[in-house]
Amino acid sequence: MTDSGRKNSSQLGEFEIIQRYFSRPAKRALIGVGDDCALLRPDAGLDLAVTTDMLIEGRHFLPGAEPGALGHKALAVNLSDLAAMGATPRWATLALALPGVEPEWLAGFSAGFYALAERYGVDLIGGDTTRGPRSICVAAIGEVPPGMALERSGARPGDDVWVSGELGGAALGLVHPEIAEAAKRLHRPEPRVELGERLRRLAHAAIDVSDGLAGDLGHILERSQVAARVEYERIPRCASFRTLKADELEKDCVLSGGDDYELLFTAPRAHRPELEALAAELKLALTRIGAIEAGAARLTVLAADGRPIAYRGGFDHFEKQK
Ligand code: ADP
Ligand code: MG
């Protein structure tokens, strides 16, 4: 017998951390946490969609960030990538570096992570746990019927450009953490999982808005080799902007602010009625903000008076500091 039962929680070792906080039973895996690898059997004939995202303290979140929100967000950003591909999330792994053992932090993080995982039937099937500067790396795997995945390259001239929910809230939450609605968007983004699944049949191309509308729509345009026009006033935005009356900040958050994790997609005009019905069914706003046109990959954002608006492009972690 080991003495682990008598240790107080600040003396937890690596395996006790895993056992205590990250070992809920997997429902869809042949083997989950505890062996050298997890063992999965995908449903016959389905394609697997695989994604990973890192959150680093000091870069993606501040020291002292609420652990429950971090657990939620670390998984949410990955589920958002799966949704943007039209995939149904199934499994996730979690690689965690921690400066020390803090049971309260671990309990909060684990609760936030599992609350979202269980909502979508995602199994945590493995990971790694080590000492180091706090960083969180989640990988997620989803399933999608063959040929149905939503690629960035599928946009065609004549398509409408749509966006779910509201934009700009997360970026506003960075500048104005005291605005609760905006802070919630930043710290607890909602991955649009059901929408992604339903768009398989309806959209030509999709991406999730992680780096800002202009940058992310730019990725669709480049991969699809098409142009787009977007009407600025049509873009749905966080309601707090109405009372703020800060036009420049609003424009920057709505066009270039990251971290909203809404879905941005293109779809043929013929699908308008079905998309409107889908919005009502999912109780999630779907807004037509512009159109895809033939031409070189270029986004034009138009003001109400028809003049083009200048905007900041995409975000690049390695962009030279000016
Ligand atoms: P290995 O030595 O093979 O890397 P580990 O001792 O690191 O295995 O991990 C033991 C088991 O716990 C493995 O199944 C691994 O996938 C799982 N695991 C480790 N850390 C985590 C974590 N943070 N979340 C979920 N599972 C984890
Ligand atoms: Mg390991």
Short mmCIF file of C-alpha atoms and ligand atoms in Angstrom, two decimals:
data_model
loop_
_atom_site.label_atom_id
_atom_site.label_comp_id
_atom_site.label_asym_id
_atom_site.label_seq_id
_atom_site.Cartn_x
_atom_site.Cartn_y
_atom_site.Cartn_z
CA MET A 1 0.00 0.00 0.00
CA THR A 2 1.27 3.48 -0.77
CA ASP A 3 0.91 6.44 1.53
CA SER A 4 -1.09 8.41 -1.05
CA GLY A 5 -4.24 8.18 1.03
CA ARG A 6 -2.59 10.12 3.81
CA LYS A 7 -1.09 12.91 1.71
CA ASN A 8 -2.76 16.24 1.97
CA SER A 9 -3.77 17.61 -1.37
CA SER A 10 -0.82 20.00 -1.81
CA GLN A 11 1.43 16.93 -1.89
CA LEU A 12 -0.40 15.35 -4.82
CA GLY A 13 1.85 13.71 -7.40
CA GLU A 14 1.37 13.56 -11.16
CA PHE A 15 -0.64 10.33 -11.15
CA GLU A 16 -2.86 11.46 -8.30
CA ILE A 17 -3.60 14.67 -10.17
CA ILE A 18 -4.63 12.67 -13.24
CA GLN A 19 -6.61 10.21 -11.15
CA ARG A 20 -8.41 12.88 -9.15
CA TYR A 21 -9.16 15.53 -11.76
CA PHE A 22 -8.93 14.03 -15.24
CA SER A 23 -10.16 10.45 -15.12
CA ARG A 24 -13.91 10.52 -15.62
CA PRO A 25 -14.91 7.37 -17.53
CA ALA A 26 -15.01 7.61 -21.32
CA LYS A 27 -18.29 6.59 -22.96
CA ARG A 28 -17.17 6.22 -26.56
CA ALA A 29 -13.58 5.03 -26.27
CA LEU A 30 -12.38 1.41 -26.04
CA ILE A 31 -9.64 2.73 -23.73
CA GLY A 32 -9.53 6.22 -22.23
CA VAL A 33 -7.17 7.72 -19.64
CA GLY A 34 -4.77 5.27 -18.00
CA ASP A 35 -2.92 3.33 -20.68
CA ASP A 36 -0.08 4.27 -23.02
CA CYS A 37 -2.60 5.41 -25.63
CA ALA A 38 -6.31 5.84 -25.85
CA LEU A 39 -7.98 3.39 -28.20
CA LEU A 40 -10.78 4.66 -30.43
CA ARG A 41 -13.08 3.01 -32.91
CA PRO A 42 -14.68 5.63 -35.17
CA ASP A 43 -18.13 4.92 -36.54
CA ALA A 44 -17.70 2.95 -39.76
CA GLY A 45 -17.13 5.09 -42.82
CA LEU A 46 -16.95 8.47 -41.08
CA ASP A 47 -14.08 10.91 -41.65
CA LEU A 48 -12.16 12.14 -38.60
CA ALA A 49 -11.56 15.87 -38.07
CA VAL A 50 -8.59 16.64 -35.81
CA THR A 51 -7.59 19.98 -34.31
CA THR A 52 -5.44 21.39 -31.51
CA ASP A 53 -5.12 24.78 -29.78
CA MET A 54 -2.79 26.06 -27.08
CA LEU A 55 -3.48 28.60 -24.35
CA ILE A 56 -0.35 30.09 -22.76
CA GLU A 57 -0.39 32.19 -19.59
CA GLY A 58 0.66 35.75 -20.34
CA ARG A 59 -0.17 35.34 -24.02
CA HIS A 60 -3.73 34.00 -24.19
CA PHE A 61 -4.82 34.57 -20.61
CA LEU A 62 -3.65 36.61 -17.63
CA PRO A 63 -2.10 35.17 -14.48
CA GLY A 64 -4.95 34.81 -12.01
CA ALA A 65 -7.54 33.97 -14.69
CA GLU A 66 -10.48 32.03 -13.27
CA PRO A 67 -9.63 28.31 -13.60
CA GLY A 68 -13.21 27.23 -14.42
CA ALA A 69 -13.35 29.65 -17.32
CA LEU A 70 -9.95 28.45 -18.54
CA GLY A 71 -11.09 24.83 -18.50
CA HIS A 72 -14.17 25.83 -20.48
CA LYS A 73 -12.29 27.98 -22.98
CA ALA A 74 -9.45 25.51 -23.59
CA LEU A 75 -12.01 22.98 -24.82
CA ALA A 76 -14.40 25.52 -26.38
CA VAL A 77 -11.84 26.88 -28.85
CA ASN A 78 -11.19 23.35 -30.09
CA LEU A 79 -14.88 22.47 -30.36
CA SER A 80 -15.28 25.69 -32.32
CA ASP A 81 -12.72 24.48 -34.87
CA LEU A 82 -14.60 21.20 -35.20
CA ALA A 83 -17.88 23.10 -35.65
CA ALA A 84 -16.32 25.24 -38.38
CA MET A 85 -15.48 22.00 -40.18
CA GLY A 86 -19.00 20.62 -39.76
CA ALA A 87 -17.72 17.83 -37.49
CA THR A 88 -19.44 16.30 -34.46
CA PRO A 89 -17.05 16.42 -31.48
CA ARG A 90 -16.24 13.05 -29.90
CA TRP A 91 -12.89 12.99 -28.09
CA ALA A 92 -10.31 15.33 -26.58
CA THR A 93 -6.84 15.15 -25.04
CA LEU A 94 -5.36 17.62 -22.57
CA ALA A 95 -1.67 18.44 -22.10
CA LEU A 96 -1.16 20.60 -19.06
CA ALA A 97 1.93 22.36 -17.68
CA LEU A 98 1.51 23.76 -14.18
CA PRO A 99 3.94 25.73 -12.02
CA GLY A 100 2.84 23.77 -8.97
CA VAL A 101 0.03 21.68 -7.51
CA GLU A 102 -2.90 23.89 -6.54
CA PRO A 103 -5.89 21.67 -5.76
CA GLU A 104 -8.36 24.55 -5.95
CA TRP A 105 -7.11 25.56 -9.38
CA LEU A 106 -7.21 21.94 -10.59
CA ALA A 107 -10.73 21.37 -9.26
CA GLY A 108 -12.02 24.54 -10.92
CA PHE A 109 -10.27 23.84 -14.20
CA SER A 110 -11.45 20.24 -14.30
CA ALA A 111 -15.06 21.25 -13.51
CA GLY A 112 -15.08 23.89 -16.28
CA PHE A 113 -13.59 21.48 -18.79
CA TYR A 114 -15.91 18.57 -18.01
CA ALA A 115 -19.06 20.73 -17.86
CA LEU A 116 -18.57 21.65 -21.53
CA ALA A 117 -17.30 18.19 -22.52
CA GLU A 118 -20.34 16.48 -21.05
CA ARG A 119 -22.71 18.94 -22.70
CA TYR A 120 -21.50 17.70 -26.09
CA GLY A 121 -20.74 14.07 -25.20
CA VAL A 122 -16.98 14.58 -25.57
CA ASP A 123 -14.70 12.09 -23.79
CA LEU A 124 -11.40 13.24 -22.29
CA ILE A 125 -9.29 10.26 -23.35
CA GLY A 126 -5.73 11.19 -22.43
CA GLY A 127 -3.11 13.85 -22.11
CA ASP A 128 0.07 14.75 -20.34
CA THR A 129 0.75 16.53 -17.06
CA THR A 130 4.03 18.22 -16.26
CA ARG A 131 5.57 21.03 -14.23
CA GLY A 132 6.31 24.26 -16.11
CA PRO A 133 4.99 27.72 -16.96
CA ARG A 134 1.20 27.42 -17.00
CA SER A 135 0.04 26.29 -20.43
CA ILE A 136 -2.90 24.29 -21.69
CA CYS A 137 -2.94 22.35 -24.93
CA VAL A 138 -6.13 20.57 -25.96
CA ALA A 139 -6.58 18.43 -29.04
CA ALA A 140 -10.06 17.43 -30.20
CA ILE A 141 -11.30 14.81 -32.63
CA GLY A 142 -14.66 14.84 -34.34
CA GLU A 143 -16.53 12.82 -36.94
CA VAL A 144 -18.09 13.95 -40.18
CA PRO A 145 -19.75 11.99 -42.99
CA PRO A 146 -17.45 11.52 -45.99
CA GLY A 147 -17.40 14.50 -48.36
CA MET A 148 -19.46 16.67 -45.98
CA ALA A 149 -16.71 18.58 -44.15
CA LEU A 150 -16.95 22.37 -44.51
CA GLU A 151 -13.75 23.66 -46.05
CA ARG A 152 -12.46 27.21 -46.32
CA SER A 153 -12.01 26.70 -50.05
CA GLY A 154 -15.66 26.20 -51.01
CA ALA A 155 -16.94 29.80 -51.38
CA ARG A 156 -18.35 30.68 -54.83
CA PRO A 157 -19.35 33.94 -56.51
CA GLY A 158 -23.00 34.66 -55.75
CA ASP A 159 -22.88 33.09 -52.28
CA ASP A 160 -24.19 35.10 -49.34
CA VAL A 161 -21.81 35.74 -46.44
CA TRP A 162 -23.38 34.87 -43.07
CA VAL A 163 -22.29 35.11 -39.46
CA SER A 164 -23.81 33.57 -36.33
CA GLY A 165 -24.50 35.39 -33.06
CA GLU A 166 -22.77 38.70 -32.44
CA LEU A 167 -19.24 39.95 -33.02
CA GLY A 168 -16.92 42.28 -31.13
CA GLY A 169 -17.94 41.28 -27.60
CA ALA A 170 -14.77 39.36 -26.72
CA ALA A 171 -12.48 42.15 -27.93
CA LEU A 172 -14.61 44.66 -26.03
CA GLY A 173 -14.19 42.49 -22.91
CA LEU A 174 -10.41 42.92 -23.16
CA VAL A 175 -10.71 46.72 -23.15
CA HIS A 176 -13.68 46.96 -20.77
CA PRO A 177 -13.53 43.95 -18.42
CA GLU A 178 -16.19 45.65 -16.25
CA ILE A 179 -18.85 45.12 -18.96
CA ALA A 180 -20.20 41.72 -17.87
CA GLU A 181 -21.71 40.73 -21.23
CA ALA A 182 -18.41 41.40 -23.01
CA ALA A 183 -16.25 39.72 -20.35
CA LYS A 184 -18.44 36.62 -20.61
CA ARG A 185 -17.91 36.49 -24.38
CA LEU A 186 -14.16 36.67 -23.83
CA HIS A 187 -13.87 34.12 -21.03
CA ARG A 188 -16.67 31.67 -21.80
CA PRO A 189 -17.15 31.51 -25.57
CA GLU A 190 -19.89 29.17 -26.82
CA PRO A 191 -18.75 26.81 -29.57
CA ARG A 192 -21.45 26.67 -32.27
CA VAL A 193 -21.48 22.89 -32.45
CA GLU A 194 -25.09 22.27 -33.53
CA LEU A 195 -24.88 25.01 -36.13
CA GLY A 196 -21.71 23.50 -37.62
CA GLU A 197 -23.39 20.11 -37.97
CA ARG A 198 -26.47 21.59 -39.62
CA LEU A 199 -24.41 23.70 -42.03
CA ARG A 200 -22.92 20.58 -43.64
CA ARG A 201 -25.75 20.49 -46.14
CA LEU A 202 -26.27 24.26 -46.43
CA ALA A 203 -22.92 26.08 -46.51
CA HIS A 204 -20.22 26.12 -49.16
CA ALA A 205 -17.41 27.30 -46.87
CA ALA A 206 -17.00 28.05 -43.16
CA ILE A 207 -14.49 29.27 -40.58
CA ASP A 208 -14.78 30.23 -36.92
CA VAL A 209 -14.05 33.83 -35.99
CA SER A 210 -10.99 33.49 -33.75
CA ASP A 211 -8.81 36.25 -35.19
CA GLY A 212 -11.47 38.77 -36.28
CA LEU A 213 -14.00 38.97 -39.10
CA ALA A 214 -11.69 40.67 -41.60
CA GLY A 215 -8.80 38.28 -41.05
CA ASP A 216 -10.91 35.13 -40.96
CA LEU A 217 -13.08 36.02 -43.94
CA GLY A 218 -9.75 36.81 -45.63
CA HIS A 219 -8.74 33.16 -45.12
CA ILE A 220 -11.89 31.98 -46.90
CA LEU A 221 -11.28 34.41 -49.76
CA GLU A 222 -7.67 33.31 -50.20
CA ARG A 223 -8.46 29.62 -50.10
CA SER A 224 -11.48 30.01 -52.38
CA GLN A 225 -9.88 32.58 -54.71
CA VAL A 226 -12.87 34.93 -54.61
CA ALA A 227 -13.64 38.47 -53.42
CA ALA A 228 -16.26 39.64 -50.90
CA ARG A 229 -18.25 42.73 -50.06
CA VAL A 230 -19.56 43.17 -46.54
CA GLU A 231 -21.93 45.89 -45.34
CA TYR A 232 -20.60 47.22 -42.04
CA GLU A 233 -23.99 48.23 -40.64
CA ARG A 234 -25.37 44.73 -41.16
CA ILE A 235 -22.76 43.03 -38.99
CA PRO A 236 -24.47 41.89 -35.77
CA ARG A 237 -22.62 43.21 -32.73
CA CYS A 238 -22.54 43.08 -28.97
CA ALA A 239 -25.38 45.24 -27.59
CA SER A 240 -23.02 47.11 -25.23
CA PHE A 241 -21.64 49.08 -28.18
CA ARG A 242 -24.98 50.91 -28.42
CA THR A 243 -24.50 52.66 -25.09
CA LEU A 244 -20.73 53.07 -25.38
CA LYS A 245 -20.85 55.34 -28.43
CA ALA A 246 -17.16 54.75 -29.20
CA ASP A 247 -17.21 54.45 -32.99
CA GLU A 248 -13.54 53.66 -33.60
CA LEU A 249 -13.35 51.07 -30.82
CA GLU A 250 -16.60 49.51 -32.08
CA LYS A 251 -15.30 49.29 -35.64
CA ASP A 252 -12.04 47.75 -34.50
CA CYS A 253 -13.76 45.17 -32.26
CA VAL A 254 -16.44 44.25 -34.83
CA LEU A 255 -14.16 43.99 -37.88
CA SER A 256 -10.86 42.96 -36.36
CA GLY A 257 -11.45 41.75 -32.78
CA GLY A 258 -10.71 38.08 -32.12
CA ASP A 259 -11.98 35.41 -29.74
CA ASP A 260 -15.70 35.57 -30.54
CA TYR A 261 -15.85 31.99 -31.90
CA GLU A 262 -18.92 32.62 -34.00
CA LEU A 263 -19.22 30.80 -37.34
CA LEU A 264 -18.66 32.77 -40.51
CA PHE A 265 -19.89 30.95 -43.60
CA THR A 266 -20.96 31.31 -47.20
CA ALA A 267 -24.05 29.71 -48.69
CA PRO A 268 -25.95 29.88 -51.97
CA ARG A 269 -28.89 32.31 -52.11
CA ALA A 270 -31.26 29.40 -52.58
CA HIS A 271 -30.58 28.36 -48.99
CA ARG A 272 -31.79 31.62 -47.42
CA PRO A 273 -35.17 30.26 -46.28
CA GLU A 274 -33.62 27.14 -44.76
CA LEU A 275 -30.97 29.19 -42.93
CA GLU A 276 -33.63 31.53 -41.55
CA ALA A 277 -35.63 28.54 -40.33
CA LEU A 278 -32.47 27.05 -38.81
CA ALA A 279 -31.76 30.28 -36.90
CA ALA A 280 -35.26 30.13 -35.39
CA GLU A 281 -34.89 26.45 -34.54
CA LEU A 282 -31.48 26.87 -32.87
CA LYS A 283 -32.50 30.19 -31.27
CA LEU A 284 -29.25 31.60 -32.63
CA ALA A 285 -29.13 34.70 -34.81
CA LEU A 286 -27.85 34.07 -38.34
CA THR A 287 -27.22 37.30 -40.21
CA ARG A 288 -26.50 37.89 -43.87
CA ILE A 289 -23.74 40.51 -43.96
CA GLY A 290 -22.58 40.51 -47.58
CA ALA A 291 -21.81 38.53 -50.70
CA ILE A 292 -19.04 36.64 -52.48
CA GLU A 293 -17.97 37.98 -55.88
CA ALA A 294 -15.67 36.83 -58.64
CA GLY A 295 -12.19 38.33 -58.51
CA ALA A 296 -8.92 38.33 -56.60
CA ALA A 297 -9.11 37.53 -52.87
CA ARG A 298 -10.06 40.88 -51.43
CA LEU A 299 -12.54 42.05 -48.81
CA THR A 300 -14.35 45.36 -49.24
CA VAL A 301 -16.25 46.66 -46.21
CA LEU A 302 -18.85 49.28 -47.11
CA ALA A 303 -20.26 52.01 -44.87
CA ALA A 304 -23.97 52.93 -44.98
CA ASP A 305 -23.19 55.66 -47.53
CA GLY A 306 -21.56 53.09 -49.84
CA ARG A 307 -17.98 54.21 -49.19
CA PRO A 308 -15.31 51.62 -48.36
CA ILE A 309 -14.17 51.51 -44.73
CA ALA A 310 -10.50 50.95 -43.76
CA TYR A 311 -9.93 48.07 -41.35
CA ARG A 312 -7.14 46.16 -39.62
CA GLY A 313 -6.44 42.74 -41.10
CA GLY A 314 -5.81 39.41 -39.42
CA PHE A 315 -3.80 38.62 -36.30
CA ASP A 316 -0.34 37.06 -36.53
CA HIS A 317 1.44 35.82 -33.38
CA PHE A 318 4.80 36.34 -35.10
CA GLU A 319 4.08 39.73 -36.62
CA LYS A 320 7.05 42.10 -36.09
CA GLN A 321 6.50 44.52 -33.21
CA LYS A 322 6.24 48.06 -34.50
P1 ADP B 1 2.96 8.25 -20.55
O1 ADP B 1 4.10 7.99 -19.59
O2 ADP B 1 2.64 7.08 -21.42
O3 ADP B 1 3.10 9.55 -21.25
P2 ADP B 1 1.52 9.39 -18.46
O4 ADP B 1 2.10 8.78 -17.24
O5 ADP B 1 1.99 10.73 -18.87
O6 ADP B 1 1.69 8.35 -19.63
O7 ADP B 1 -0.07 9.46 -18.32
C1 ADP B 1 -0.78 8.37 -17.77
C2 ADP B 1 -2.15 8.35 -18.37
O8 ADP B 1 -2.86 9.53 -18.00
C3 ADP B 1 -2.16 8.32 -19.89
O9 ADP B 1 -3.27 7.56 -20.29
C4 ADP B 1 -2.33 9.75 -20.27
O10 ADP B 1 -2.97 9.86 -21.53
C5 ADP B 1 -3.24 10.25 -19.14
N1 ADP B 1 -3.09 11.68 -18.83
C6 ADP B 1 -1.98 12.32 -18.39
N2 ADP B 1 -2.24 13.63 -18.14
C7 ADP B 1 -3.54 13.82 -18.43
C8 ADP B 1 -4.40 14.94 -18.39
N3 ADP B 1 -4.00 16.16 -18.00
N4 ADP B 1 -5.68 14.77 -18.78
C9 ADP B 1 -6.11 13.57 -19.20
N5 ADP B 1 -5.37 12.47 -19.23
C10 ADP B 1 -4.09 12.59 -18.86
MG MG B 2 3.16 11.51 -20.22
#
